[in-house]
Amino acid sequence: MLSKKMEKALNTQVNNEFYSAYLYMSMSAYCQSMGLKGIANWFMVQFHEEMFHAMKFYEYILRKGGKVSLQTIKQPPVEFGTPLSMFEQTYEHEQFITKCINDLVETARQEKDNATEIFLHWYVTEQIEEEENDTDMIAQLKFIGKDTSALLMFDKELAARMTTIPTEFSKGVEAALKGA
Ligand code: FEO
């Protein structure tokens, strides 16, 4: 059972994760329209990761007997500037998500909700990787600077990124993880 406060906070995070998916899909479209198909692929993989994050919260709320309350997803930007600026915006967004996860952990502690606190540990660890991915990209793009051939090589490398998480959630996230 979830307290009302915990349930509301988890539902807000479902929305934050869907917004993240929306934001990265918009970035992917922006890159695709610039001809940077590798970076577009990287962001489309990120879109799937965020959908997975959202659905993991969704399933958890239901498993705990809570009510899923879907909210309006705000419109993401359409223009993002240079690839460097785009990854800086991504890093900034991920720092916001890390803060949201930390706040959720704090709420779980206040509510003495050990199960939710343990559930959130997965996200705490995930955010380390999410922020690290972005800082790696920012460092590489700073090296590349205005060198367009290096940027095209970077784009080619990112074309190889494949999603490692399930993308089919009709039977639930946990079932998809087990390949059921
Ligand atoms: Fe769901 Fe990128 O954090």
PDB file of C-alpha atoms and ligand atoms in Angstrom:
ATOM      1  CA  MET A   1       0.000   0.000   0.000  1.00  0.00           C
ATOM      2  CA  LEU A   2       1.197   3.490  -0.875  1.00  0.00           C
ATOM      3  CA  SER A   3       0.454   6.626   1.124  1.00  0.00           C
ATOM      4  CA  LYS A   4      -1.404   9.319  -0.839  1.00  0.00           C
ATOM      5  CA  LYS A   5       1.682  11.526  -0.676  1.00  0.00           C
ATOM      6  CA  MET A   6       3.911   8.747  -2.067  1.00  0.00           C
ATOM      7  CA  GLU A   7       1.388   7.832  -4.767  1.00  0.00           C
ATOM      8  CA  LYS A   8       1.161  11.473  -5.933  1.00  0.00           C
ATOM      9  CA  ALA A   9       4.944  11.833  -6.026  1.00  0.00           C
ATOM     10  CA  LEU A  10       5.352   8.601  -8.023  1.00  0.00           C
ATOM     11  CA  ASN A  11       2.679   9.707 -10.511  1.00  0.00           C
ATOM     12  CA  THR A  12       4.516  13.003 -10.984  1.00  0.00           C
ATOM     13  CA  GLN A  13       7.647  11.035 -11.788  1.00  0.00           C
ATOM     14  CA  VAL A  14       5.784   8.927 -14.375  1.00  0.00           C
ATOM     15  CA  ASN A  15       5.060  12.249 -16.091  1.00  0.00           C
ATOM     16  CA  ASN A  16       8.678  13.440 -15.745  1.00  0.00           C
ATOM     17  CA  GLU A  17       9.912  10.229 -17.388  1.00  0.00           C
ATOM     18  CA  PHE A  18       7.373  10.516 -20.230  1.00  0.00           C
ATOM     19  CA  TYR A  19       8.475  14.126 -20.718  1.00  0.00           C
ATOM     20  CA  SER A  20      12.091  12.911 -20.902  1.00  0.00           C
ATOM     21  CA  ALA A  21      11.048  10.454 -23.630  1.00  0.00           C
ATOM     22  CA  TYR A  22       9.241  13.253 -25.463  1.00  0.00           C
ATOM     23  CA  LEU A  23      12.228  15.598 -25.145  1.00  0.00           C
ATOM     24  CA  TYR A  24      14.660  13.022 -26.535  1.00  0.00           C
ATOM     25  CA  MET A  25      12.309  12.102 -29.376  1.00  0.00           C
ATOM     26  CA  SER A  26      12.176  15.801 -30.294  1.00  0.00           C
ATOM     27  CA  MET A  27      15.994  15.962 -30.191  1.00  0.00           C
ATOM     28  CA  SER A  28      16.138  12.852 -32.374  1.00  0.00           C
ATOM     29  CA  ALA A  29      13.833  14.451 -34.966  1.00  0.00           C
ATOM     30  CA  TYR A  30      15.927  17.649 -34.890  1.00  0.00           C
ATOM     31  CA  CYS A  31      19.146  15.688 -35.561  1.00  0.00           C
ATOM     32  CA  GLN A  32      17.515  13.634 -38.278  1.00  0.00           C
ATOM     33  CA  SER A  33      16.411  16.829 -40.052  1.00  0.00           C
ATOM     34  CA  MET A  34      20.026  18.105 -39.917  1.00  0.00           C
ATOM     35  CA  GLY A  35      21.289  14.866 -41.504  1.00  0.00           C
ATOM     36  CA  LEU A  36      22.971  13.679 -38.281  1.00  0.00           C
ATOM     37  CA  LYS A  37      21.400  10.238 -38.329  1.00  0.00           C
ATOM     38  CA  GLY A  38      23.804   8.673 -35.792  1.00  0.00           C
ATOM     39  CA  ILE A  39      23.038  11.261 -33.105  1.00  0.00           C
ATOM     40  CA  ALA A  40      19.350  10.905 -34.029  1.00  0.00           C
ATOM     41  CA  ASN A  41      19.698   7.161 -33.352  1.00  0.00           C
ATOM     42  CA  TRP A  42      21.388   7.823 -29.979  1.00  0.00           C
ATOM     43  CA  PHE A  43      18.452   9.994 -28.904  1.00  0.00           C
ATOM     44  CA  MET A  44      15.877   7.506 -30.198  1.00  0.00           C
ATOM     45  CA  VAL A  45      17.535   4.802 -28.044  1.00  0.00           C
ATOM     46  CA  GLN A  46      17.325   7.289 -25.160  1.00  0.00           C
ATOM     47  CA  PHE A  47      13.613   7.754 -25.934  1.00  0.00           C
ATOM     48  CA  HIS A  48      13.094   3.987 -25.433  1.00  0.00           C
ATOM     49  CA  GLU A  49      15.095   4.046 -22.172  1.00  0.00           C
ATOM     50  CA  GLU A  50      12.854   6.808 -20.828  1.00  0.00           C
ATOM     51  CA  MET A  51       9.691   4.953 -21.833  1.00  0.00           C
ATOM     52  CA  PHE A  52      11.062   1.991 -19.881  1.00  0.00           C
ATOM     53  CA  HIS A  53      11.747   4.216 -16.848  1.00  0.00           C
ATOM     54  CA  ALA A  54       8.177   5.587 -16.997  1.00  0.00           C
ATOM     55  CA  MET A  55       6.622   2.134 -17.362  1.00  0.00           C
ATOM     56  CA  LYS A  56       8.665   0.773 -14.464  1.00  0.00           C
ATOM     57  CA  PHE A  57       7.104   3.424 -12.196  1.00  0.00           C
ATOM     58  CA  TYR A  58       3.666   2.783 -13.724  1.00  0.00           C
ATOM     59  CA  GLU A  59       3.886  -0.935 -12.997  1.00  0.00           C
ATOM     60  CA  TYR A  60       5.202  -0.370  -9.481  1.00  0.00           C
ATOM     61  CA  ILE A  61       2.288   1.926  -8.565  1.00  0.00           C
ATOM     62  CA  LEU A  62      -0.182  -0.733  -9.766  1.00  0.00           C
ATOM     63  CA  ARG A  63       1.626  -3.584  -8.006  1.00  0.00           C
ATOM     64  CA  LYS A  64       1.389  -1.635  -4.739  1.00  0.00           C
ATOM     65  CA  GLY A  65      -2.356  -1.222  -5.177  1.00  0.00           C
ATOM     66  CA  GLY A  66      -2.039   2.473  -6.046  1.00  0.00           C
ATOM     67  CA  LYS A  67      -3.849   4.528  -8.645  1.00  0.00           C
ATOM     68  CA  VAL A  68      -2.061   5.529 -11.841  1.00  0.00           C
ATOM     69  CA  SER A  69      -3.027   9.090 -12.708  1.00  0.00           C
ATOM     70  CA  LEU A  70      -1.615  10.127 -16.080  1.00  0.00           C
ATOM     71  CA  GLN A  71      -1.024  13.832 -16.543  1.00  0.00           C
ATOM     72  CA  THR A  72      -0.558  16.136 -19.515  1.00  0.00           C
ATOM     73  CA  ILE A  73       2.913  15.883 -21.013  1.00  0.00           C
ATOM     74  CA  LYS A  74       4.276  19.350 -21.692  1.00  0.00           C
ATOM     75  CA  GLN A  75       5.541  20.272 -25.137  1.00  0.00           C
ATOM     76  CA  PRO A  76       9.324  19.917 -25.560  1.00  0.00           C
ATOM     77  CA  PRO A  77      11.401  22.447 -27.532  1.00  0.00           C
ATOM     78  CA  VAL A  78      11.760  21.932 -31.282  1.00  0.00           C
ATOM     79  CA  GLU A  79      15.167  23.592 -31.844  1.00  0.00           C
ATOM     80  CA  PHE A  80      18.279  22.673 -29.867  1.00  0.00           C
ATOM     81  CA  GLY A  81      21.233  24.493 -31.473  1.00  0.00           C
ATOM     82  CA  THR A  82      24.538  22.686 -31.997  1.00  0.00           C
ATOM     83  CA  PRO A  83      25.116  19.022 -31.015  1.00  0.00           C
ATOM     84  CA  LEU A  84      27.246  20.283 -28.085  1.00  0.00           C
ATOM     85  CA  SER A  85      24.456  22.543 -26.887  1.00  0.00           C
ATOM     86  CA  MET A  86      21.986  19.682 -27.255  1.00  0.00           C
ATOM     87  CA  PHE A  87      24.031  17.369 -25.017  1.00  0.00           C
ATOM     88  CA  GLU A  88      24.492  20.210 -22.507  1.00  0.00           C
ATOM     89  CA  GLN A  89      20.704  20.604 -22.404  1.00  0.00           C
ATOM     90  CA  THR A  90      20.410  16.822 -21.976  1.00  0.00           C
ATOM     91  CA  TYR A  91      22.867  16.879 -19.070  1.00  0.00           C
ATOM     92  CA  GLU A  92      20.957  19.722 -17.438  1.00  0.00           C
ATOM     93  CA  HIS A  93      17.711  17.770 -17.798  1.00  0.00           C
ATOM     94  CA  GLU A  94      19.266  14.606 -16.340  1.00  0.00           C
ATOM     95  CA  GLN A  95      20.528  16.596 -13.337  1.00  0.00           C
ATOM     96  CA  PHE A  96      16.924  17.703 -12.804  1.00  0.00           C
ATOM     97  CA  ILE A  97      15.772  14.059 -12.998  1.00  0.00           C
ATOM     98  CA  THR A  98      18.455  13.036 -10.484  1.00  0.00           C
ATOM     99  CA  LYS A  99      17.114  15.685  -8.105  1.00  0.00           C
ATOM    100  CA  CYS A 100      13.560  14.339  -8.626  1.00  0.00           C
ATOM    101  CA  ILE A 101      14.737  10.803  -7.770  1.00  0.00           C
ATOM    102  CA  ASN A 102      16.566  12.059  -4.673  1.00  0.00           C
ATOM    103  CA  ASP A 103      13.415  13.916  -3.583  1.00  0.00           C
ATOM    104  CA  LEU A 104      11.389  10.703  -4.074  1.00  0.00           C
ATOM    105  CA  VAL A 105      13.846   8.801  -1.856  1.00  0.00           C
ATOM    106  CA  GLU A 106      13.424  11.522   0.759  1.00  0.00           C
ATOM    107  CA  THR A 107       9.618  11.222   0.562  1.00  0.00           C
ATOM    108  CA  ALA A 108       9.832   7.425   0.879  1.00  0.00           C
ATOM    109  CA  ARG A 109      11.933   7.859   4.038  1.00  0.00           C
ATOM    110  CA  GLN A 110       9.510  10.424   5.507  1.00  0.00           C
ATOM    111  CA  GLU A 111       6.613   8.037   4.777  1.00  0.00           C
ATOM    112  CA  LYS A 112       8.579   5.101   6.266  1.00  0.00           C
ATOM    113  CA  ASP A 113       7.976   3.319   2.947  1.00  0.00           C
ATOM    114  CA  ASN A 114      10.911   0.881   2.802  1.00  0.00           C
ATOM    115  CA  ALA A 115       9.633  -0.970  -0.283  1.00  0.00           C
ATOM    116  CA  THR A 116       9.500   2.218  -2.341  1.00  0.00           C
ATOM    117  CA  GLU A 117      12.877   3.323  -1.080  1.00  0.00           C
ATOM    118  CA  ILE A 118      14.396   0.007  -2.196  1.00  0.00           C
ATOM    119  CA  PHE A 119      12.556   0.208  -5.544  1.00  0.00           C
ATOM    120  CA  LEU A 120      14.057   3.682  -6.086  1.00  0.00           C
ATOM    121  CA  HIS A 121      17.615   2.404  -5.657  1.00  0.00           C
ATOM    122  CA  TRP A 122      17.508   1.161  -9.270  1.00  0.00           C
ATOM    123  CA  TYR A 123      16.877   4.748 -10.417  1.00  0.00           C
ATOM    124  CA  VAL A 124      19.575   6.185  -8.158  1.00  0.00           C
ATOM    125  CA  THR A 125      22.124   3.908  -9.863  1.00  0.00           C
ATOM    126  CA  GLU A 126      20.646   4.517 -13.313  1.00  0.00           C
ATOM    127  CA  GLN A 127      21.077   8.276 -12.921  1.00  0.00           C
ATOM    128  CA  ILE A 128      24.828   7.861 -12.399  1.00  0.00           C
ATOM    129  CA  GLU A 129      25.008   6.258 -15.854  1.00  0.00           C
ATOM    130  CA  GLU A 130      22.630   8.778 -17.408  1.00  0.00           C
ATOM    131  CA  GLU A 131      24.707  11.766 -16.279  1.00  0.00           C
ATOM    132  CA  GLU A 132      27.993  10.035 -17.146  1.00  0.00           C
ATOM    133  CA  ASN A 133      26.802   9.337 -20.715  1.00  0.00           C
ATOM    134  CA  ASP A 134      26.105  13.026 -21.196  1.00  0.00           C
ATOM    135  CA  THR A 135      29.360  14.301 -19.713  1.00  0.00           C
ATOM    136  CA  ASP A 136      31.277  11.840 -21.958  1.00  0.00           C
ATOM    137  CA  MET A 137      29.463  13.189 -25.030  1.00  0.00           C
ATOM    138  CA  ILE A 138      30.063  16.801 -23.977  1.00  0.00           C
ATOM    139  CA  ALA A 139      33.797  16.126 -23.503  1.00  0.00           C
ATOM    140  CA  GLN A 140      34.066  14.492 -26.951  1.00  0.00           C
ATOM    141  CA  LEU A 141      32.138  17.292 -28.665  1.00  0.00           C
ATOM    142  CA  LYS A 142      34.386  19.894 -27.044  1.00  0.00           C
ATOM    143  CA  PHE A 143      37.407  18.089 -28.547  1.00  0.00           C
ATOM    144  CA  ILE A 144      35.689  17.996 -31.937  1.00  0.00           C
ATOM    145  CA  GLY A 145      34.984  21.747 -31.849  1.00  0.00           C
ATOM    146  CA  LYS A 146      34.379  23.029 -35.387  1.00  0.00           C
ATOM    147  CA  ASP A 147      35.996  20.010 -37.108  1.00  0.00           C
ATOM    148  CA  THR A 148      33.141  18.795 -39.336  1.00  0.00           C
ATOM    149  CA  SER A 149      34.874  15.576 -40.435  1.00  0.00           C
ATOM    150  CA  ALA A 150      35.411  14.622 -36.777  1.00  0.00           C
ATOM    151  CA  LEU A 151      31.733  15.412 -36.127  1.00  0.00           C
ATOM    152  CA  LEU A 152      30.696  13.103 -38.978  1.00  0.00           C
ATOM    153  CA  MET A 153      32.869  10.305 -37.503  1.00  0.00           C
ATOM    154  CA  PHE A 154      31.266  10.901 -34.098  1.00  0.00           C
ATOM    155  CA  ASP A 155      27.842  10.724 -35.758  1.00  0.00           C
ATOM    156  CA  LYS A 156      28.781   7.426 -37.424  1.00  0.00           C
ATOM    157  CA  GLU A 157      29.849   5.945 -34.066  1.00  0.00           C
ATOM    158  CA  LEU A 158      26.537   6.868 -32.434  1.00  0.00           C
ATOM    159  CA  ALA A 159      24.656   5.120 -35.238  1.00  0.00           C
ATOM    160  CA  ALA A 160      25.807   1.826 -33.670  1.00  0.00           C
ATOM    161  CA  ARG A 161      24.043   2.379 -30.325  1.00  0.00           C
ATOM    162  CA  MET A 162      21.302  -0.179 -29.749  1.00  0.00           C
ATOM    163  CA  THR A 163      18.715  -0.347 -27.032  1.00  0.00           C
ATOM    164  CA  THR A 164      19.428  -2.888 -24.290  1.00  0.00           C
ATOM    165  CA  ILE A 165      16.069  -2.620 -22.517  1.00  0.00           C
ATOM    166  CA  PRO A 166      12.739  -4.210 -23.480  1.00  0.00           C
ATOM    167  CA  THR A 167      10.552  -1.999 -25.666  1.00  0.00           C
ATOM    168  CA  GLU A 168       7.336  -4.021 -25.526  1.00  0.00           C
ATOM    169  CA  PHE A 169       5.364  -3.411 -22.347  1.00  0.00           C
ATOM    170  CA  SER A 170       1.938  -4.904 -23.078  1.00  0.00           C
ATOM    171  CA  LYS A 171       2.501  -7.666 -20.503  1.00  0.00           C
ATOM    172  CA  GLY A 172       4.297  -5.379 -18.066  1.00  0.00           C
ATOM    173  CA  VAL A 173       7.886  -4.297 -17.593  1.00  0.00           C
ATOM    174  CA  GLU A 174       8.935  -7.112 -15.260  1.00  0.00           C
ATOM    175  CA  ALA A 175       7.535  -9.722 -17.658  1.00  0.00           C
ATOM    176  CA  ALA A 176       9.364  -8.058 -20.557  1.00  0.00           C
ATOM    177  CA  LEU A 177      12.605  -8.107 -18.548  1.00  0.00           C
ATOM    178  CA  LYS A 178      12.249 -11.863 -18.080  1.00  0.00           C
ATOM    179  CA  GLY A 179      11.490 -12.245 -21.798  1.00  0.00           C
ATOM    180  CA  ALA A 180       7.991 -13.567 -21.027  1.00  0.00           C
TER     181      ALA A 180
HETATM  182 FE1  FEO B   1      14.769   8.481 -16.807  1.00  0.00          FE
HETATM  183 FE2  FEO B   1      17.122   9.795 -18.257  1.00  0.00          FE
HETATM  184  O1  FEO B   1      16.263   9.455 -16.671  1.00  0.00           O
END
